[in-house]
Amino acid sequence: MPVWLELVLRVAGVLVAFLVLPLIVGQTEHKVMAHMQGRLGPMYAGGFHGWAQLVADGLKFVQKEDVTPRDADRPVFRLAPAVALVPYLLALLVIPLGPGDLVGQPLDIGLFFVLAVVGIGVLAVLMSAWASANKYSLLGGLRGAAQLLGYELPLVLAAASVAMAAGTLSLPGIVEAWRPWWLLWQAPAMVIFFVAGLAEIRRPPFDMPVADSELVFGYMTEYTGLRFAFFLLAEYVGIVVIAALTTVLFLGGWQGPFADAQLGWLWTLLKVFAVAFVIIWLRVSYPRLREDQLQRLCWLVLVPLALAQLVLTAAVRLAL
């Protein structure tokens, strides 16, 4: 196969995953929340089980007027939703779906690359907050920056623990080095990574930057129409990326109970959607953390635990 054709197929596959998986997660969230909260509305659109609810939401956003505040910094205001989306697209390029060639672009430093590009998301928050010329947006942006910069540390430390255990920064290499007993040994790192990942994508109970009860909708207050939809899409892509990274780093990726490499992609997807379900369940079950509680959890709980896990991993590696 020519190199250019292989490149086109890989990029096309990543784009399909980028567009389809978040929509499936969004539809799942509609249904899971409807069942857990006894909400009847999402069960009616389209007839059977409200299958068209997501389509209705998409049409709603398309029909809404695209409004830019008069005093806004227009170029920055309009660019922010794209900046929120692009890092997750780049992250999906290096996350393996299965063994062999089932990855957009295998990198020897794939983990480093993913953590670096996911951290760019804070720029979208700051851009939208500052450019909106709105005090609620600015307050939400400041909260978001403090949250993202704080939780970046335990996220990186937890990922470093499993990379040290595997002896590589390659995401496929980490999956190949993974063993079932790591579920116990690296369990604290997995919990830390998962919680910090929730904070990084600003999902409840870590949604202080968009606290609608006090900040209207935070840094997204002034956004309407498709630009607001892009921010929501970025949130769902973020769920896919965090769930996929948790799967690849801590749950064995494509490794399943049967030694059949042909089904590796299926095991990966099943694990990703299981983790995504937990993210949705947490949104329904837990109230929003206050700002002081959120920062205290990061600096007094997650960071010390992540450092302790890193020391444990180093000790075990030296002993082995």
PDB file of N, CA, C and O in Angstrom, residues 55-108:
ATOM      1  N   VAL A  55     -30.270  14.096  17.687  1.00  0.00           N
ATOM      2  CA  VAL A  55     -30.529  14.771  16.411  1.00  0.00           C
ATOM      3  C   VAL A  55     -31.298  16.067  16.655  1.00  0.00           C
ATOM      4  O   VAL A  55     -30.998  17.110  16.058  1.00  0.00           O
ATOM      5  N   ALA A  56     -32.282  16.005  17.546  1.00  0.00           N
ATOM      6  CA  ALA A  56     -33.055  17.205  17.875  1.00  0.00           C
ATOM      7  C   ALA A  56     -32.175  18.281  18.493  1.00  0.00           C
ATOM      8  O   ALA A  56     -32.308  19.474  18.171  1.00  0.00           O
ATOM      9  N   ASP A  57     -31.255  17.873  19.368  1.00  0.00           N
ATOM     10  CA  ASP A  57     -30.354  18.846  19.969  1.00  0.00           C
ATOM     11  C   ASP A  57     -29.454  19.494  18.919  1.00  0.00           C
ATOM     12  O   ASP A  57     -29.196  20.705  18.945  1.00  0.00           O
ATOM     13  N   GLY A  58     -28.954  18.664  17.967  1.00  0.00           N
ATOM     14  CA  GLY A  58     -28.114  19.210  16.908  1.00  0.00           C
ATOM     15  C   GLY A  58     -28.857  20.217  16.050  1.00  0.00           C
ATOM     16  O   GLY A  58     -28.324  21.299  15.731  1.00  0.00           O
ATOM     17  N   LEU A  59     -30.091  19.902  15.664  1.00  0.00           N
ATOM     18  CA  LEU A  59     -30.899  20.841  14.875  1.00  0.00           C
ATOM     19  C   LEU A  59     -31.186  22.113  15.657  1.00  0.00           C
ATOM     20  O   LEU A  59     -31.214  23.208  15.086  1.00  0.00           O
ATOM     21  N   LYS A  60     -31.368  21.978  16.940  1.00  0.00           N
ATOM     22  CA  LYS A  60     -31.619  23.159  17.776  1.00  0.00           C
ATOM     23  C   LYS A  60     -30.427  24.114  17.737  1.00  0.00           C
ATOM     24  O   LYS A  60     -30.587  25.327  17.571  1.00  0.00           O
ATOM     25  N   PHE A  61     -29.221  23.569  17.877  1.00  0.00           N
ATOM     26  CA  PHE A  61     -28.034  24.423  17.865  1.00  0.00           C
ATOM     27  C   PHE A  61     -27.820  25.070  16.495  1.00  0.00           C
ATOM     28  O   PHE A  61     -27.404  26.215  16.401  1.00  0.00           O
ATOM     29  N   VAL A  62     -28.093  24.316  15.417  1.00  0.00           N
ATOM     30  CA  VAL A  62     -27.907  24.859  14.071  1.00  0.00           C
ATOM     31  C   VAL A  62     -28.848  26.038  13.821  1.00  0.00           C
ATOM     32  O   VAL A  62     -28.477  27.026  13.178  1.00  0.00           O
ATOM     33  N   GLN A  63     -30.067  25.967  14.343  1.00  0.00           N
ATOM     34  CA  GLN A  63     -31.057  27.003  14.095  1.00  0.00           C
ATOM     35  C   GLN A  63     -30.866  28.244  14.957  1.00  0.00           C
ATOM     36  O   GLN A  63     -31.404  29.312  14.648  1.00  0.00           O
ATOM     37  N   LYS A  64     -30.082  28.141  16.005  1.00  0.00           N
ATOM     38  CA  LYS A  64     -29.904  29.293  16.888  1.00  0.00           C
ATOM     39  C   LYS A  64     -29.021  30.354  16.244  1.00  0.00           C
ATOM     40  O   LYS A  64     -28.091  30.052  15.491  1.00  0.00           O
ATOM     41  N   GLU A  65     -29.306  31.595  16.567  1.00  0.00           N
ATOM     42  CA  GLU A  65     -28.530  32.706  16.012  1.00  0.00           C
ATOM     43  C   GLU A  65     -27.128  32.713  16.613  1.00  0.00           C
ATOM     44  O   GLU A  65     -26.944  32.499  17.811  1.00  0.00           O
ATOM     45  N   ASP A  66     -26.152  32.982  15.765  1.00  0.00           N
ATOM     46  CA  ASP A  66     -24.758  33.085  16.200  1.00  0.00           C
ATOM     47  C   ASP A  66     -24.493  34.533  16.610  1.00  0.00           C
ATOM     48  O   ASP A  66     -24.389  35.429  15.771  1.00  0.00           O
ATOM     49  N   VAL A  67     -24.386  34.758  17.902  1.00  0.00           N
ATOM     50  CA  VAL A  67     -24.251  36.121  18.435  1.00  0.00           C
ATOM     51  C   VAL A  67     -22.849  36.315  18.988  1.00  0.00           C
ATOM     52  O   VAL A  67     -22.340  35.461  19.733  1.00  0.00           O
ATOM     53  N   THR A  68     -22.228  37.429  18.624  1.00  0.00           N
ATOM     54  CA  THR A  68     -20.938  37.821  19.179  1.00  0.00           C
ATOM     55  C   THR A  68     -21.127  39.125  19.939  1.00  0.00           C
ATOM     56  O   THR A  68     -21.628  40.095  19.356  1.00  0.00           O
ATOM     57  N   PRO A  69     -20.781  39.186  21.207  1.00  0.00           N
ATOM     58  CA  PRO A  69     -20.971  40.429  21.985  1.00  0.00           C
ATOM     59  C   PRO A  69     -20.278  41.619  21.321  1.00  0.00           C
ATOM     60  O   PRO A  69     -19.212  41.479  20.708  1.00  0.00           O
ATOM     61  N   ARG A  70     -20.865  42.782  21.449  1.00  0.00           N
ATOM     62  CA  ARG A  70     -20.339  43.990  20.804  1.00  0.00           C
ATOM     63  C   ARG A  70     -18.929  44.321  21.264  1.00  0.00           C
ATOM     64  O   ARG A  70     -18.078  44.725  20.465  1.00  0.00           O
ATOM     65  N   ASP A  71     -18.662  44.153  22.550  1.00  0.00           N
ATOM     66  CA  ASP A  71     -17.350  44.519  23.094  1.00  0.00           C
ATOM     67  C   ASP A  71     -16.359  43.360  23.099  1.00  0.00           C
ATOM     68  O   ASP A  71     -15.263  43.496  23.657  1.00  0.00           O
ATOM     69  N   ALA A  72     -16.729  42.250  22.509  1.00  0.00           N
ATOM     70  CA  ALA A  72     -15.847  41.080  22.536  1.00  0.00           C
ATOM     71  C   ALA A  72     -14.652  41.277  21.614  1.00  0.00           C
ATOM     72  O   ALA A  72     -14.699  42.037  20.640  1.00  0.00           O
ATOM     73  N   ASP A  73     -13.575  40.569  21.927  1.00  0.00           N
ATOM     74  CA  ASP A  73     -12.425  40.475  21.025  1.00  0.00           C
ATOM     75  C   ASP A  73     -12.784  39.407  19.990  1.00  0.00           C
ATOM     76  O   ASP A  73     -12.589  38.218  20.211  1.00  0.00           O
ATOM     77  N   ARG A  74     -13.311  39.827  18.860  1.00  0.00           N
ATOM     78  CA  ARG A  74     -13.965  38.920  17.921  1.00  0.00           C
ATOM     79  C   ARG A  74     -13.074  37.771  17.421  1.00  0.00           C
ATOM     80  O   ARG A  74     -13.508  36.616  17.433  1.00  0.00           O
ATOM     81  N   PRO A  75     -11.857  38.031  16.941  1.00  0.00           N
ATOM     82  CA  PRO A  75     -11.048  36.894  16.457  1.00  0.00           C
ATOM     83  C   PRO A  75     -10.794  35.841  17.535  1.00  0.00           C
ATOM     84  O   PRO A  75     -10.906  34.638  17.278  1.00  0.00           O
ATOM     85  N   VAL A  76     -10.456  36.293  18.748  1.00  0.00           N
ATOM     86  CA  VAL A  76     -10.179  35.351  19.834  1.00  0.00           C
ATOM     87  C   VAL A  76     -11.457  34.639  20.255  1.00  0.00           C
ATOM     88  O   VAL A  76     -11.467  33.418  20.503  1.00  0.00           O
ATOM     89  N   PHE A  77     -12.559  35.382  20.322  1.00  0.00           N
ATOM     90  CA  PHE A  77     -13.852  34.812  20.714  1.00  0.00           C
ATOM     91  C   PHE A  77     -14.271  33.688  19.775  1.00  0.00           C
ATOM     92  O   PHE A  77     -14.755  32.637  20.210  1.00  0.00           O
ATOM     93  N   ARG A  78     -14.056  33.902  18.481  1.00  0.00           N
ATOM     94  CA  ARG A  78     -14.486  32.917  17.493  1.00  0.00           C
ATOM     95  C   ARG A  78     -13.526  31.735  17.391  1.00  0.00           C
ATOM     96  O   ARG A  78     -13.915  30.643  16.980  1.00  0.00           O
ATOM     97  N   LEU A  79     -12.276  31.941  17.743  1.00  0.00           N
ATOM     98  CA  LEU A  79     -11.281  30.879  17.629  1.00  0.00           C
ATOM     99  C   LEU A  79     -11.307  29.921  18.816  1.00  0.00           C
ATOM    100  O   LEU A  79     -10.916  28.757  18.683  1.00  0.00           O
ATOM    101  N   ALA A  80     -11.774  30.372  19.975  1.00  0.00           N
ATOM    102  CA  ALA A  80     -11.705  29.574  21.206  1.00  0.00           C
ATOM    103  C   ALA A  80     -12.355  28.196  21.084  1.00  0.00           C
ATOM    104  O   ALA A  80     -11.773  27.199  21.541  1.00  0.00           O
ATOM    105  N   PRO A  81     -13.558  28.047  20.488  1.00  0.00           N
ATOM    106  CA  PRO A  81     -14.147  26.696  20.387  1.00  0.00           C
ATOM    107  C   PRO A  81     -13.277  25.722  19.600  1.00  0.00           C
ATOM    108  O   PRO A  81     -13.199  24.539  19.939  1.00  0.00           O
ATOM    109  N   ALA A  82     -12.606  26.219  18.552  1.00  0.00           N
ATOM    110  CA  ALA A  82     -11.724  25.344  17.776  1.00  0.00           C
ATOM    111  C   ALA A  82     -10.511  24.928  18.605  1.00  0.00           C
ATOM    112  O   ALA A  82     -10.076  23.767  18.544  1.00  0.00           O
ATOM    113  N   VAL A  83      -9.981  25.854  19.395  1.00  0.00           N
ATOM    114  CA  VAL A  83      -8.836  25.533  20.252  1.00  0.00           C
ATOM    115  C   VAL A  83      -9.237  24.495  21.298  1.00  0.00           C
ATOM    116  O   VAL A  83      -8.418  23.674  21.722  1.00  0.00           O
ATOM    117  N   ALA A  84     -10.497  24.508  21.717  1.00  0.00           N
ATOM    118  CA  ALA A  84     -10.973  23.506  22.673  1.00  0.00           C
ATOM    119  C   ALA A  84     -11.053  22.115  22.047  1.00  0.00           C
ATOM    120  O   ALA A  84     -10.866  21.104  22.741  1.00  0.00           O
ATOM    121  N   LEU A  85     -11.302  22.037  20.740  1.00  0.00           N
ATOM    122  CA  LEU A  85     -11.490  20.747  20.074  1.00  0.00           C
ATOM    123  C   LEU A  85     -10.191  20.119  19.581  1.00  0.00           C
ATOM    124  O   LEU A  85      -9.993  18.903  19.716  1.00  0.00           O
ATOM    125  N   VAL A  86      -9.305  20.925  19.007  1.00  0.00           N
ATOM    126  CA  VAL A  86      -8.122  20.399  18.320  1.00  0.00           C
ATOM    127  C   VAL A  86      -7.234  19.519  19.204  1.00  0.00           C
ATOM    128  O   VAL A  86      -6.759  18.461  18.759  1.00  0.00           O
ATOM    129  N   PRO A  87      -6.957  19.888  20.481  1.00  0.00           N
ATOM    130  CA  PRO A  87      -6.084  19.019  21.296  1.00  0.00           C
ATOM    131  C   PRO A  87      -6.590  17.590  21.426  1.00  0.00           C
ATOM    132  O   PRO A  87      -5.793  16.643  21.396  1.00  0.00           O
ATOM    133  N   TYR A  88      -7.902  17.411  21.535  1.00  0.00           N
ATOM    134  CA  TYR A  88      -8.439  16.060  21.676  1.00  0.00           C
ATOM    135  C   TYR A  88      -8.329  15.278  20.367  1.00  0.00           C
ATOM    136  O   TYR A  88      -8.128  14.062  20.376  1.00  0.00           O
ATOM    137  N   LEU A  89      -8.459  15.966  19.233  1.00  0.00           N
ATOM    138  CA  LEU A  89      -8.254  15.305  17.950  1.00  0.00           C
ATOM    139  C   LEU A  89      -6.814  14.811  17.829  1.00  0.00           C
ATOM    140  O   LEU A  89      -6.559  13.680  17.394  1.00  0.00           O
ATOM    141  N   LEU A  90      -5.853  15.649  18.236  1.00  0.00           N
ATOM    142  CA  LEU A  90      -4.449  15.242  18.183  1.00  0.00           C
ATOM    143  C   LEU A  90      -4.180  14.083  19.143  1.00  0.00           C
ATOM    144  O   LEU A  90      -3.391  13.183  18.833  1.00  0.00           O
ATOM    145  N   ALA A  91      -4.842  14.090  20.307  1.00  0.00           N
ATOM    146  CA  ALA A  91      -4.639  13.010  21.273  1.00  0.00           C
ATOM    147  C   ALA A  91      -5.134  11.681  20.713  1.00  0.00           C
ATOM    148  O   ALA A  91      -4.494  10.637  20.895  1.00  0.00           O
ATOM    149  N   LEU A  92      -6.276  11.700  20.003  1.00  0.00           N
ATOM    150  CA  LEU A  92      -6.809  10.458  19.443  1.00  0.00           C
ATOM    151  C   LEU A  92      -5.897   9.866  18.381  1.00  0.00           C
ATOM    152  O   LEU A  92      -5.967   8.665  18.098  1.00  0.00           O
ATOM    153  N   LEU A  93      -5.019  10.675  17.797  1.00  0.00           N
ATOM    154  CA  LEU A  93      -4.108  10.181  16.770  1.00  0.00           C
ATOM    155  C   LEU A  93      -3.153   9.118  17.303  1.00  0.00           C
ATOM    156  O   LEU A  93      -2.718   8.239  16.555  1.00  0.00           O
ATOM    157  N   VAL A  94      -2.790   9.200  18.581  1.00  0.00           N
ATOM    158  CA  VAL A  94      -1.752   8.307  19.112  1.00  0.00           C
ATOM    159  C   VAL A  94      -2.284   7.295  20.115  1.00  0.00           C
ATOM    160  O   VAL A  94      -1.515   6.495  20.639  1.00  0.00           O
ATOM    161  N   ILE A  95      -3.589   7.303  20.400  1.00  0.00           N
ATOM    162  CA  ILE A  95      -4.159   6.326  21.328  1.00  0.00           C
ATOM    163  C   ILE A  95      -4.504   5.055  20.556  1.00  0.00           C
ATOM    164  O   ILE A  95      -5.302   5.093  19.620  1.00  0.00           O
ATOM    165  N   PRO A  96      -3.927   3.909  20.918  1.00  0.00           N
ATOM    166  CA  PRO A  96      -4.155   2.674  20.142  1.00  0.00           C
ATOM    167  C   PRO A  96      -5.523   2.067  20.424  1.00  0.00           C
ATOM    168  O   PRO A  96      -5.976   2.015  21.565  1.00  0.00           O
ATOM    169  N   LEU A  97      -6.156   1.617  19.350  1.00  0.00           N
ATOM    170  CA  LEU A  97      -7.431   0.920  19.483  1.00  0.00           C
ATOM    171  C   LEU A  97      -7.224  -0.578  19.655  1.00  0.00           C
ATOM    172  O   LEU A  97      -8.012  -1.262  20.299  1.00  0.00           O
ATOM    173  N   GLY A  98      -6.148  -1.084  19.076  1.00  0.00           N
ATOM    174  CA  GLY A  98      -5.843  -2.506  19.157  1.00  0.00           C
ATOM    175  C   GLY A  98      -4.380  -2.749  18.842  1.00  0.00           C
ATOM    176  O   GLY A  98      -3.611  -1.809  18.612  1.00  0.00           O
ATOM    177  N   PRO A  99      -3.952  -4.014  18.797  1.00  0.00           N
ATOM    178  CA  PRO A  99      -2.545  -4.319  18.508  1.00  0.00           C
ATOM    179  C   PRO A  99      -2.207  -4.053  17.040  1.00  0.00           C
ATOM    180  O   PRO A  99      -3.086  -3.916  16.192  1.00  0.00           O
ATOM    181  N   GLY A 100      -0.918  -3.964  16.781  1.00  0.00           N
ATOM    182  CA  GLY A 100      -0.489  -3.793  15.396  1.00  0.00           C
ATOM    183  C   GLY A 100      -0.701  -2.382  14.886  1.00  0.00           C
ATOM    184  O   GLY A 100      -0.269  -1.404  15.494  1.00  0.00           O
ATOM    185  N   ASP A 101      -1.421  -2.290  13.764  1.00  0.00           N
ATOM    186  CA  ASP A 101      -1.592  -1.000  13.083  1.00  0.00           C
ATOM    187  C   ASP A 101      -2.859  -0.263  13.484  1.00  0.00           C
ATOM    188  O   ASP A 101      -3.213   0.742  12.847  1.00  0.00           O
ATOM    189  N   LEU A 102      -3.557  -0.716  14.497  1.00  0.00           N
ATOM    190  CA  LEU A 102      -4.807  -0.057  14.898  1.00  0.00           C
ATOM    191  C   LEU A 102      -4.524   1.162  15.780  1.00  0.00           C
ATOM    192  O   LEU A 102      -4.991   1.279  16.910  1.00  0.00           O
ATOM    193  N   VAL A 103      -3.755   2.089  15.233  1.00  0.00           N
ATOM    194  CA  VAL A 103      -3.453   3.347  15.896  1.00  0.00           C
ATOM    195  C   VAL A 103      -3.163   4.359  14.804  1.00  0.00           C
ATOM    196  O   VAL A 103      -2.556   4.021  13.778  1.00  0.00           O
ATOM    197  N   GLY A 104      -3.627   5.600  14.996  1.00  0.00           N
ATOM    198  CA  GLY A 104      -3.428   6.606  13.965  1.00  0.00           C
ATOM    199  C   GLY A 104      -1.967   6.829  13.647  1.00  0.00           C
ATOM    200  O   GLY A 104      -1.544   6.780  12.496  1.00  0.00           O
ATOM    201  N   GLN A 105      -1.174   7.093  14.682  1.00  0.00           N
ATOM    202  CA  GLN A 105       0.253   7.325  14.506  1.00  0.00           C
ATOM    203  C   GLN A 105       0.999   6.853  15.746  1.00  0.00           C
ATOM    204  O   GLN A 105       0.979   7.541  16.771  1.00  0.00           O
ATOM    205  N   PRO A 106       1.636   5.693  15.703  1.00  0.00           N
ATOM    206  CA  PRO A 106       2.374   5.218  16.880  1.00  0.00           C
ATOM    207  C   PRO A 106       3.596   6.094  17.137  1.00  0.00           C
ATOM    208  O   PRO A 106       4.369   6.379  16.222  1.00  0.00           O
ATOM    209  N   LEU A 107       3.769   6.516  18.377  1.00  0.00           N
ATOM    210  CA  LEU A 107       4.911   7.342  18.766  1.00  0.00           C
ATOM    211  C   LEU A 107       5.614   6.694  19.956  1.00  0.00           C
ATOM    212  O   LEU A 107       4.958   6.164  20.856  1.00  0.00           O
ATOM    213  N   ASP A 108       6.928   6.766  19.956  1.00  0.00           N
ATOM    214  CA  ASP A 108       7.685   6.245  21.095  1.00  0.00           C
ATOM    215  C   ASP A 108       7.452   7.075  22.350  1.00  0.00           C
ATOM    216  O   ASP A 108       7.669   6.594  23.467  1.00  0.00           O
TER     217      ASP A 108
END
